[in-house]
Amino acid sequence: CFNTQFLRIQKGWDWIAGNRSFVDPVSILGATQVAAGDTKASTDPADRHIDMEKMGPAKYWPDYLACFHPGILPQDSDDIGAMVVMEEFYKVYWKNQPSVCRADRSYNAQA
């Protein structure tokens, strides 16, 4: 199951973050499963985990890209794999980077 590979990637990222001061620990495990309504997955920061019995939903992980990658189509929708993944990444990481992502989301040069 590919979920095992995601767990290995996360374990590697956690190790790097624990051993390199310039790397922040972050996890987006379970994001697409939760977005699809899988109640056995969780994005709760205190209990983040994948539903190991299911793959990520085909809706968010289509096979038209010829690789295992979050979907990018249709481009006029926020309900696609890439947007679900990036929104979760924003929630767990980028929103906590005030010099990069201001809370008011205004990005003018006067900041």
Tab-separated table of N, CA, C and O in Angstrom:
chain	number	residue	atom	x	y	z
A	1	CYS	N	0.837	-1.182	0.000
A	1	CYS	CA	0.000	0.000	0.000
A	1	CYS	C	0.883	1.247	0.000
A	1	CYS	O	1.870	1.327	0.734
A	2	PHE	N	0.533	2.232	-0.804
A	2	PHE	CA	1.346	3.446	-0.894
A	2	PHE	C	1.334	4.247	0.403
A	2	PHE	O	2.251	5.031	0.651
A	3	ASN	N	0.338	4.049	1.260
A	3	ASN	CA	0.321	4.763	2.543
A	3	ASN	C	1.593	4.503	3.337
A	3	ASN	O	2.096	5.389	4.029
A	4	THR	N	2.123	3.288	3.240
A	4	THR	CA	3.363	2.958	3.934
A	4	THR	C	4.493	3.856	3.461
A	4	THR	O	5.335	4.293	4.252
A	5	GLN	N	4.514	4.151	2.164
A	5	GLN	CA	5.552	5.032	1.626
A	5	GLN	C	5.402	6.451	2.173
A	5	GLN	O	6.399	7.114	2.479
A	6	PHE	N	4.164	6.932	2.300
A	6	PHE	CA	3.950	8.254	2.893
A	6	PHE	C	4.454	8.292	4.330
A	6	PHE	O	5.034	9.288	4.771
A	7	LEU	N	4.234	7.216	5.065
A	7	LEU	CA	4.724	7.154	6.446
A	7	LEU	C	6.249	7.165	6.482
A	7	LEU	O	6.855	7.813	7.342
A	8	ARG	N	6.876	6.478	5.525
A	8	ARG	CA	8.345	6.480	5.461
A	8	ARG	C	8.872	7.872	5.115
A	8	ARG	O	9.870	8.318	5.689
A	9	ILE	N	8.216	8.537	4.179
A	9	ILE	CA	8.618	9.899	3.817
A	9	ILE	C	8.486	10.803	5.036
A	9	ILE	O	9.381	11.598	5.336
A	10	GLN	N	7.361	10.705	5.756
A	10	GLN	CA	7.152	11.541	6.935
A	10	GLN	C	8.197	11.247	8.009
A	10	GLN	O	8.730	12.164	8.643
A	11	LYS	N	8.515	9.978	8.213
A	11	LYS	CA	9.524	9.606	9.202
A	11	LYS	C	10.878	10.216	8.839
A	11	LYS	O	11.593	10.739	9.704
A	12	GLY	N	11.210	10.174	7.556
A	12	GLY	CA	12.458	10.781	7.093
A	12	GLY	C	12.462	12.283	7.304
A	12	GLY	O	13.456	12.860	7.767
A	13	TRP	N	11.347	12.933	6.976
A	13	TRP	CA	11.239	14.387	7.165
A	13	TRP	C	11.353	14.745	8.654
A	13	TRP	O	12.039	15.709	9.012
A	14	ASP	N	10.704	13.970	9.506
A	14	ASP	CA	10.783	14.217	10.944
A	14	ASP	C	12.219	14.067	11.450
A	14	ASP	O	12.680	14.844	12.291
A	15	TRP	N	12.939	13.071	10.919
A	15	TRP	CA	14.328	12.872	11.325
A	15	TRP	C	15.174	14.074	10.904
A	15	TRP	O	15.972	14.592	11.700
A	16	ILE	N	15.006	14.508	9.667
A	16	ILE	CA	15.768	15.667	9.183
A	16	ILE	C	15.466	16.887	10.044
A	16	ILE	O	16.370	17.601	10.473
A	17	ALA	N	14.181	17.134	10.310
A	17	ALA	CA	13.791	18.294	11.122
A	17	ALA	C	14.373	18.213	12.533
A	17	ALA	O	14.720	19.235	13.126
A	18	GLY	N	14.490	17.019	13.065
A	18	GLY	CA	15.048	16.847	14.400
A	18	GLY	C	16.558	16.989	14.454
A	18	GLY	O	17.138	17.134	15.528
A	19	ASN	N	17.190	16.942	13.282
A	19	ASN	CA	18.649	16.991	13.234
A	19	ASN	C	19.213	18.195	12.486
A	19	ASN	O	20.435	18.332	12.377
A	20	ARG	N	18.346	19.033	11.979
A	20	ARG	CA	18.787	20.225	11.240
A	20	ARG	C	17.969	21.417	11.705
A	20	ARG	O	16.751	21.441	11.535
A	21	SER	N	18.623	22.412	12.262
A	21	SER	CA	17.916	23.561	12.825
A	21	SER	C	17.178	24.391	11.783
A	21	SER	O	16.231	25.093	12.112
A	22	PHE	N	17.569	24.298	10.538
A	22	PHE	CA	16.944	25.094	9.484
A	22	PHE	C	15.744	24.394	8.836
A	22	PHE	O	15.146	24.920	7.903
A	23	VAL	N	15.369	23.229	9.329
A	23	VAL	CA	14.222	22.483	8.799
A	23	VAL	C	13.148	22.407	9.877
A	23	VAL	O	13.432	22.023	11.009
A	24	ASP	N	11.933	22.801	9.532
A	24	ASP	CA	10.814	22.739	10.466
A	24	ASP	C	10.040	21.437	10.296
A	24	ASP	O	9.806	21.004	9.165
A	25	PRO	N	9.609	20.824	11.410
A	25	PRO	CA	8.775	19.623	11.281
A	25	PRO	C	7.369	20.013	10.820
A	25	PRO	O	6.805	20.999	11.286
A	26	VAL	N	6.831	19.273	9.879
A	26	VAL	CA	5.483	19.532	9.388
A	26	VAL	C	4.913	18.234	8.836
A	26	VAL	O	5.643	17.406	8.309
A	27	SER	N	3.619	18.040	9.004
A	27	SER	CA	2.956	16.842	8.487
A	27	SER	C	1.618	17.221	7.875
A	27	SER	O	0.863	17.996	8.462
A	28	ILE	N	1.350	16.674	6.701
A	28	ILE	CA	0.037	16.852	6.073
A	28	ILE	C	-0.627	15.492	5.849
A	28	ILE	O	-1.547	15.364	5.057
A	29	LEU	N	-0.160	14.492	6.594
A	29	LEU	CA	-0.730	13.149	6.468
A	29	LEU	C	-2.246	13.183	6.657
A	29	LEU	O	-2.753	13.848	7.545
A	30	GLY	N	-2.953	12.462	5.825
A	30	GLY	CA	-4.395	12.322	5.952
A	30	GLY	C	-5.224	13.418	5.301
A	30	GLY	O	-6.447	13.345	5.298
A	31	ALA	N	-4.586	14.433	4.733
A	31	ALA	CA	-5.325	15.591	4.215
A	31	ALA	C	-6.375	15.218	3.172
A	31	ALA	O	-7.523	15.655	3.273
A	32	THR	N	-6.019	14.429	2.179
A	32	THR	CA	-7.008	14.112	1.140
A	32	THR	C	-8.052	13.125	1.633
A	32	THR	O	-9.207	13.192	1.213
A	33	GLN	N	-7.670	12.228	2.516
A	33	GLN	CA	-8.657	11.300	3.068
A	33	GLN	C	-9.696	12.056	3.881
A	33	GLN	O	-10.898	11.819	3.754
A	34	VAL	N	-9.258	12.982	4.715
A	34	VAL	CA	-10.185	13.782	5.522
A	34	VAL	C	-11.066	14.635	4.621
A	34	VAL	O	-12.276	14.737	4.825
A	35	ALA	N	-10.476	15.247	3.580
A	35	ALA	CA	-11.253	16.082	2.656
A	35	ALA	C	-12.355	15.288	1.969
A	35	ALA	O	-13.407	15.837	1.632
A	36	ALA	N	-12.128	13.994	1.787
A	36	ALA	CA	-13.127	13.136	1.149
A	36	ALA	C	-14.103	12.531	2.148
A	36	ALA	O	-14.981	11.757	1.779
A	37	GLY	N	-13.954	12.862	3.434
A	37	GLY	CA	-14.910	12.382	4.432
A	37	GLY	C	-14.542	11.086	5.123
A	37	GLY	O	-15.374	10.493	5.811
A	38	ASP	N	-13.302	10.624	4.979
A	38	ASP	CA	-12.873	9.391	5.641
A	38	ASP	C	-12.715	9.653	7.141
A	38	ASP	O	-11.812	10.362	7.569
A	39	THR	N	-13.589	9.083	7.937
A	39	THR	CA	-13.578	9.333	9.382
A	39	THR	C	-12.478	8.568	10.121
A	39	THR	O	-12.238	8.828	11.296
A	40	LYS	N	-11.798	7.654	9.438
A	40	LYS	CA	-10.699	6.923	10.075
A	40	LYS	C	-9.355	7.636	9.916
A	40	LYS	O	-8.372	7.214	10.501
A	41	ALA	N	-9.325	8.697	9.127
A	41	ALA	CA	-8.127	9.524	8.989
A	41	ALA	C	-8.346	10.790	9.799
A	41	ALA	O	-9.481	11.169	10.078
A	42	SER	N	-7.249	11.440	10.174
A	42	SER	CA	-7.379	12.651	10.972
A	42	SER	C	-6.289	13.658	10.620
A	42	SER	O	-5.135	13.279	10.432
A	43	THR	N	-6.673	14.925	10.575
A	43	THR	CA	-5.701	16.005	10.429
A	43	THR	C	-5.617	16.831	11.709
A	43	THR	O	-5.008	17.893	11.731
A	44	ASP	N	-6.193	16.326	12.784
A	44	ASP	CA	-6.086	16.983	14.084
A	44	ASP	C	-4.607	16.978	14.478
A	44	ASP	O	-3.985	15.919	14.523
A	45	PRO	N	-4.034	18.150	14.756
A	45	PRO	CA	-2.599	18.195	15.098
A	45	PRO	C	-2.212	17.279	16.265
A	45	PRO	O	-1.090	16.791	16.319
A	46	ALA	N	-3.119	17.009	17.169
A	46	ALA	CA	-2.823	16.139	18.305
A	46	ALA	C	-2.962	14.661	17.954
A	46	ALA	O	-2.524	13.795	18.721
A	47	ASP	N	-3.561	14.351	16.808
A	47	ASP	CA	-3.804	12.955	16.440
A	47	ASP	C	-3.850	12.796	14.918
A	47	ASP	O	-4.794	12.262	14.360
A	48	ARG	N	-2.834	13.263	14.233
A	48	ARG	CA	-2.792	13.209	12.763
A	48	ARG	C	-2.408	11.798	12.314
A	48	ARG	O	-1.409	11.248	12.773
A	49	HIS	N	-3.210	11.220	11.423
A	49	HIS	CA	-2.883	9.896	10.917
A	49	HIS	C	-3.652	9.578	9.636
A	49	HIS	O	-4.675	10.179	9.338
A	50	ILE	N	-3.129	8.606	8.924
A	50	ILE	CA	-3.722	8.098	7.693
A	50	ILE	C	-4.616	6.916	8.033
A	50	ILE	O	-4.337	6.161	8.962
A	51	ASP	N	-5.670	6.726	7.246
A	51	ASP	CA	-6.450	5.489	7.304
A	51	ASP	C	-5.666	4.467	6.482
A	51	ASP	O	-5.653	4.531	5.254
A	52	MET	N	-4.969	3.580	7.164
A	52	MET	CA	-4.096	2.620	6.485
A	52	MET	C	-4.856	1.574	5.676
A	52	MET	O	-4.269	0.865	4.871
A	53	GLU	N	-6.160	1.488	5.872
A	53	GLU	CA	-6.962	0.503	5.140
A	53	GLU	C	-7.397	1.015	3.762
A	53	GLU	O	-7.920	0.240	2.966
A	54	LYS	N	-7.221	2.299	3.505
A	54	LYS	CA	-7.666	2.885	2.232
A	54	LYS	C	-6.563	3.738	1.622
A	54	LYS	O	-5.783	4.367	2.330
A	55	MET	N	-6.567	3.783	0.323
A	55	MET	CA	-5.692	4.713	-0.389
A	55	MET	C	-6.329	6.094	-0.333
A	55	MET	O	-7.498	6.235	0.030
A	56	GLY	N	-5.574	7.102	-0.724
A	56	GLY	CA	-6.170	8.423	-0.886
A	56	GLY	C	-7.251	8.326	-1.946
A	56	GLY	O	-7.159	7.528	-2.881
A	57	PRO	N	-8.308	9.111	-1.837
A	57	PRO	CA	-9.420	9.005	-2.773
A	57	PRO	C	-9.002	9.296	-4.222
A	57	PRO	O	-8.238	10.238	-4.462
A	58	ALA	N	-9.502	8.494	-5.144
A	58	ALA	CA	-9.171	8.661	-6.566
A	58	ALA	C	-9.503	10.070	-7.054
A	58	ALA	O	-8.830	10.593	-7.935
A	59	LYS	N	-10.523	10.674	-6.454
A	59	LYS	CA	-10.898	12.038	-6.822
A	59	LYS	C	-9.708	12.983	-6.674
A	59	LYS	O	-9.540	13.912	-7.445
A	60	TYR	N	-8.878	12.767	-5.648
A	60	TYR	CA	-7.733	13.638	-5.383
A	60	TYR	C	-6.403	13.080	-5.888
A	60	TYR	O	-5.411	13.789	-5.930
A	61	TRP	N	-6.384	11.802	-6.226
A	61	TRP	CA	-5.175	11.145	-6.718
A	61	TRP	C	-5.469	10.430	-8.045
A	61	TRP	O	-5.387	9.210	-8.118
A	62	PRO	N	-5.812	11.169	-9.088
A	62	PRO	CA	-6.165	10.536	-10.371
A	62	PRO	C	-4.947	9.887	-11.024
A	62	PRO	O	-3.804	10.241	-10.721
A	63	ASP	N	-5.213	8.956	-11.917
A	63	ASP	CA	-4.103	8.257	-12.572
A	63	ASP	C	-3.720	8.869	-13.919
A	63	ASP	O	-2.867	8.355	-14.605
A	64	TYR	N	-4.301	9.992	-14.303
A	64	TYR	CA	-3.975	10.588	-15.599
A	64	TYR	C	-2.601	11.257	-15.638
A	64	TYR	O	-2.115	11.625	-16.694
A	65	LEU	N	-1.959	11.425	-14.502
A	65	LEU	CA	-0.647	12.059	-14.487
A	65	LEU	C	0.492	11.055	-14.693
A	65	LEU	O	1.652	11.427	-14.744
A	66	ALA	N	0.172	9.782	-14.806
A	66	ALA	CA	1.146	8.707	-15.014
A	66	ALA	C	2.114	8.576	-13.837
A	66	ALA	O	3.215	8.073	-13.991
A	67	CYS	N	1.715	9.077	-12.677
A	67	CYS	CA	2.494	8.911	-11.452
A	67	CYS	C	1.546	9.145	-10.278
A	67	CYS	O	0.416	9.588	-10.465
A	68	PHE	N	2.003	8.857	-9.076
A	68	PHE	CA	1.175	9.055	-7.889
A	68	PHE	C	1.366	10.480	-7.426
A	68	PHE	O	2.362	10.811	-6.778
A	69	HIS	N	0.448	11.333	-7.795
A	69	HIS	CA	0.575	12.761	-7.542
A	69	HIS	C	-0.814	13.354	-7.351
A	69	HIS	O	-1.760	12.959	-8.026
A	70	PRO	N	-0.965	14.353	-6.458
A	70	PRO	CA	-2.285	14.977	-6.295
A	70	PRO	C	-2.764	15.591	-7.610
A	70	PRO	O	-1.975	16.173	-8.355
A	71	GLY	N	-4.047	15.452	-7.875
A	71	GLY	CA	-4.612	15.949	-9.122
A	71	GLY	C	-4.573	17.466	-9.240
A	71	GLY	O	-4.626	18.185	-8.253
A	72	ILE	N	-4.519	17.936	-10.486
A	72	ILE	CA	-4.476	19.371	-10.765
A	72	ILE	C	-5.637	19.843	-11.642
A	72	ILE	O	-5.697	21.009	-12.005
A	73	LEU	N	-6.543	18.952	-11.966
A	73	LEU	CA	-7.679	19.305	-12.831
A	73	LEU	C	-8.996	19.019	-12.118
A	73	LEU	O	-9.059	18.085	-11.320
A	74	PRO	N	-10.070	19.732	-12.388
A	74	PRO	CA	-10.143	20.884	-13.294
A	74	PRO	C	-9.504	22.117	-12.657
A	74	PRO	O	-9.560	22.315	-11.437
A	75	GLN	N	-8.891	22.932	-13.472
A	75	GLN	CA	-8.143	24.078	-12.967
A	75	GLN	C	-9.016	25.168	-12.355
A	75	GLN	O	-8.526	26.008	-11.617
A	76	ASP	N	-10.289	25.156	-12.643
A	76	ASP	CA	-11.184	26.183	-12.092
A	76	ASP	C	-11.864	25.727	-10.800
A	76	ASP	O	-12.879	26.258	-10.397
A	77	SER	N	-11.256	24.747	-10.109
A	77	SER	CA	-11.848	24.199	-8.889
A	77	SER	C	-10.834	24.178	-7.753
A	77	SER	O	-9.646	23.945	-7.975
A	78	ASP	N	-11.302	24.419	-6.545
A	78	ASP	CA	-10.458	24.260	-5.361
A	78	ASP	C	-10.578	22.852	-4.784
A	78	ASP	O	-9.848	22.501	-3.865
A	79	ASP	N	-11.504	22.039	-5.325
A	79	ASP	CA	-11.731	20.695	-4.822
A	79	ASP	C	-10.943	19.678	-5.646
A	79	ASP	O	-11.495	18.770	-6.252
A	80	ILE	N	-9.629	19.882	-5.681
A	80	ILE	CA	-8.717	18.986	-6.397
A	80	ILE	C	-7.586	18.612	-5.442
A	80	ILE	O	-7.323	19.312	-4.458
A	81	GLY	N	-6.912	17.538	-5.715
A	81	GLY	CA	-5.878	17.044	-4.821
A	81	GLY	C	-4.796	18.060	-4.492
A	81	GLY	O	-4.415	18.214	-3.330
A	82	ALA	N	-4.290	18.749	-5.496
A	82	ALA	CA	-3.220	19.720	-5.260
A	82	ALA	C	-3.676	20.833	-4.323
A	82	ALA	O	-2.921	21.257	-3.438
A	83	MET	N	-4.895	21.306	-4.476
A	83	MET	CA	-5.405	22.373	-3.608
A	83	MET	C	-5.635	21.861	-2.182
A	83	MET	O	-5.355	22.573	-1.224
A	84	VAL	N	-6.138	20.650	-2.044
A	84	VAL	CA	-6.349	20.070	-0.711
A	84	VAL	C	-5.008	19.952	0.011
A	84	VAL	O	-4.867	20.350	1.167
A	85	VAL	N	-4.002	19.439	-0.685
A	85	VAL	CA	-2.674	19.277	-0.099
A	85	VAL	C	-2.071	20.636	0.270
A	85	VAL	O	-1.554	20.823	1.371
A	86	MET	N	-2.133	21.599	-0.639
A	86	MET	CA	-1.520	22.898	-0.365
A	86	MET	C	-2.277	23.677	0.713
A	86	MET	O	-1.668	24.396	1.506
A	87	GLU	N	-3.592	23.542	0.765
A	87	GLU	CA	-4.357	24.200	1.830
A	87	GLU	C	-3.970	23.631	3.191
A	87	GLU	O	-3.813	24.371	4.169
A	88	GLU	N	-3.796	22.324	3.268
A	88	GLU	CA	-3.367	21.708	4.527
A	88	GLU	C	-1.955	22.175	4.883
A	88	GLU	O	-1.660	22.465	6.040
A	89	PHE	N	-1.085	22.263	3.889
A	89	PHE	CA	0.274	22.733	4.138
A	89	PHE	C	0.260	24.181	4.626
A	89	PHE	O	1.012	24.550	5.527
A	90	TYR	N	-0.630	25.000	4.066
A	90	TYR	CA	-0.773	26.374	4.554
A	90	TYR	C	-1.204	26.362	6.027
A	90	TYR	O	-0.638	27.078	6.851
A	91	LYS	N	-2.198	25.545	6.349
A	91	LYS	CA	-2.722	25.513	7.725
A	91	LYS	C	-1.663	25.087	8.737
A	91	LYS	O	-1.590	25.638	9.823
A	92	VAL	N	-0.849	24.093	8.375
A	92	VAL	CA	0.091	23.567	9.366
A	92	VAL	C	1.457	24.249	9.327
A	92	VAL	O	2.228	24.113	10.274
A	93	TYR	N	1.764	24.983	8.258
A	93	TYR	CA	3.093	25.591	8.188
A	93	TYR	C	3.086	27.070	7.805
A	93	TYR	O	3.478	27.924	8.578
A	94	TRP	N	2.641	27.370	6.599
A	94	TRP	CA	2.825	28.724	6.082
A	94	TRP	C	2.101	29.798	6.881
A	94	TRP	O	2.605	30.914	7.016
A	95	LYS	N	0.951	29.509	7.445
A	95	LYS	CA	0.242	30.539	8.216
A	95	LYS	C	1.021	30.939	9.464
A	95	LYS	O	0.786	31.995	10.031
A	96	ASN	N	1.966	30.098	9.878
A	96	ASN	CA	2.800	30.396	11.039
A	96	ASN	C	4.106	31.098	10.667
A	96	ASN	O	4.986	31.238	11.502
A	97	GLN	N	4.210	31.518	9.423
A	97	GLN	CA	5.401	32.210	8.939
A	97	GLN	C	5.022	33.655	8.612
A	97	GLN	O	4.812	34.013	7.464
A	98	PRO	N	4.901	34.520	9.619
A	98	PRO	CA	4.380	35.869	9.402
A	98	PRO	C	5.193	36.706	8.426
A	98	PRO	O	4.642	37.581	7.760
A	99	SER	N	6.476	36.452	8.309
A	99	SER	CA	7.268	37.239	7.364
A	99	SER	C	7.018	36.811	5.923
A	99	SER	O	7.368	37.524	4.996
A	100	VAL	N	6.385	35.669	5.741
A	100	VAL	CA	6.086	35.169	4.397
A	100	VAL	C	4.602	35.305	4.089
A	100	VAL	O	4.232	35.793	3.022
A	101	CYS	N	3.756	34.876	5.003
A	101	CYS	CA	2.307	34.895	4.802
A	101	CYS	C	1.660	35.757	5.873
A	101	CYS	O	1.431	35.293	6.995
A	102	ARG	N	1.364	36.970	5.523
A	102	ARG	CA	0.706	37.856	6.475
A	102	ARG	C	-0.727	37.412	6.698
A	102	ARG	O	-1.379	36.905	5.803
A	103	ALA	N	-1.205	37.605	7.898
A	103	ALA	CA	-2.555	37.172	8.258
A	103	ALA	C	-3.622	37.819	7.388
A	103	ALA	O	-4.627	37.200	7.070
A	104	ASP	N	-3.407	39.077	6.977
A	104	ASP	CA	-4.409	39.750	6.157
A	104	ASP	C	-4.269	39.410	4.677
A	104	ASP	O	-5.030	39.870	3.853
A	105	ARG	N	-3.258	38.597	4.372
A	105	ARG	CA	-2.993	38.125	3.005
A	105	ARG	C	-2.773	39.263	2.012
A	105	ARG	O	-3.020	39.112	0.833
A	106	SER	N	-2.340	40.419	2.466
A	106	SER	CA	-1.958	41.482	1.542
A	106	SER	C	-0.453	41.429	1.404
A	106	SER	O	0.281	41.437	2.391
A	107	TYR	N	0.022	41.314	0.207
A	107	TYR	CA	1.436	41.075	-0.042
A	107	TYR	C	2.079	42.266	-0.757
A	107	TYR	O	2.759	42.091	-1.748
A	108	ASN	N	1.882	43.449	-0.264
A	108	ASN	CA	2.494	44.583	-0.951
A	108	ASN	C	3.916	44.795	-0.422
A	108	ASN	O	4.315	44.278	0.600
A	109	ALA	N	4.685	45.571	-1.144
A	109	ALA	CA	6.096	45.769	-0.831
A	109	ALA	C	6.307	46.596	0.432
A	109	ALA	O	7.415	46.687	0.935
A	110	GLN	N	5.276	47.200	0.986
A	110	GLN	CA	5.425	48.053	2.163
A	110	GLN	C	5.432	47.252	3.459
A	110	GLN	O	5.593	47.821	4.529
A	111	ALA	N	5.247	45.970	3.404
A	111	ALA	CA	5.151	45.136	4.620
A	111	ALA	C	6.378	45.145	5.460
A	111	ALA	O	7.443	45.286	5.241
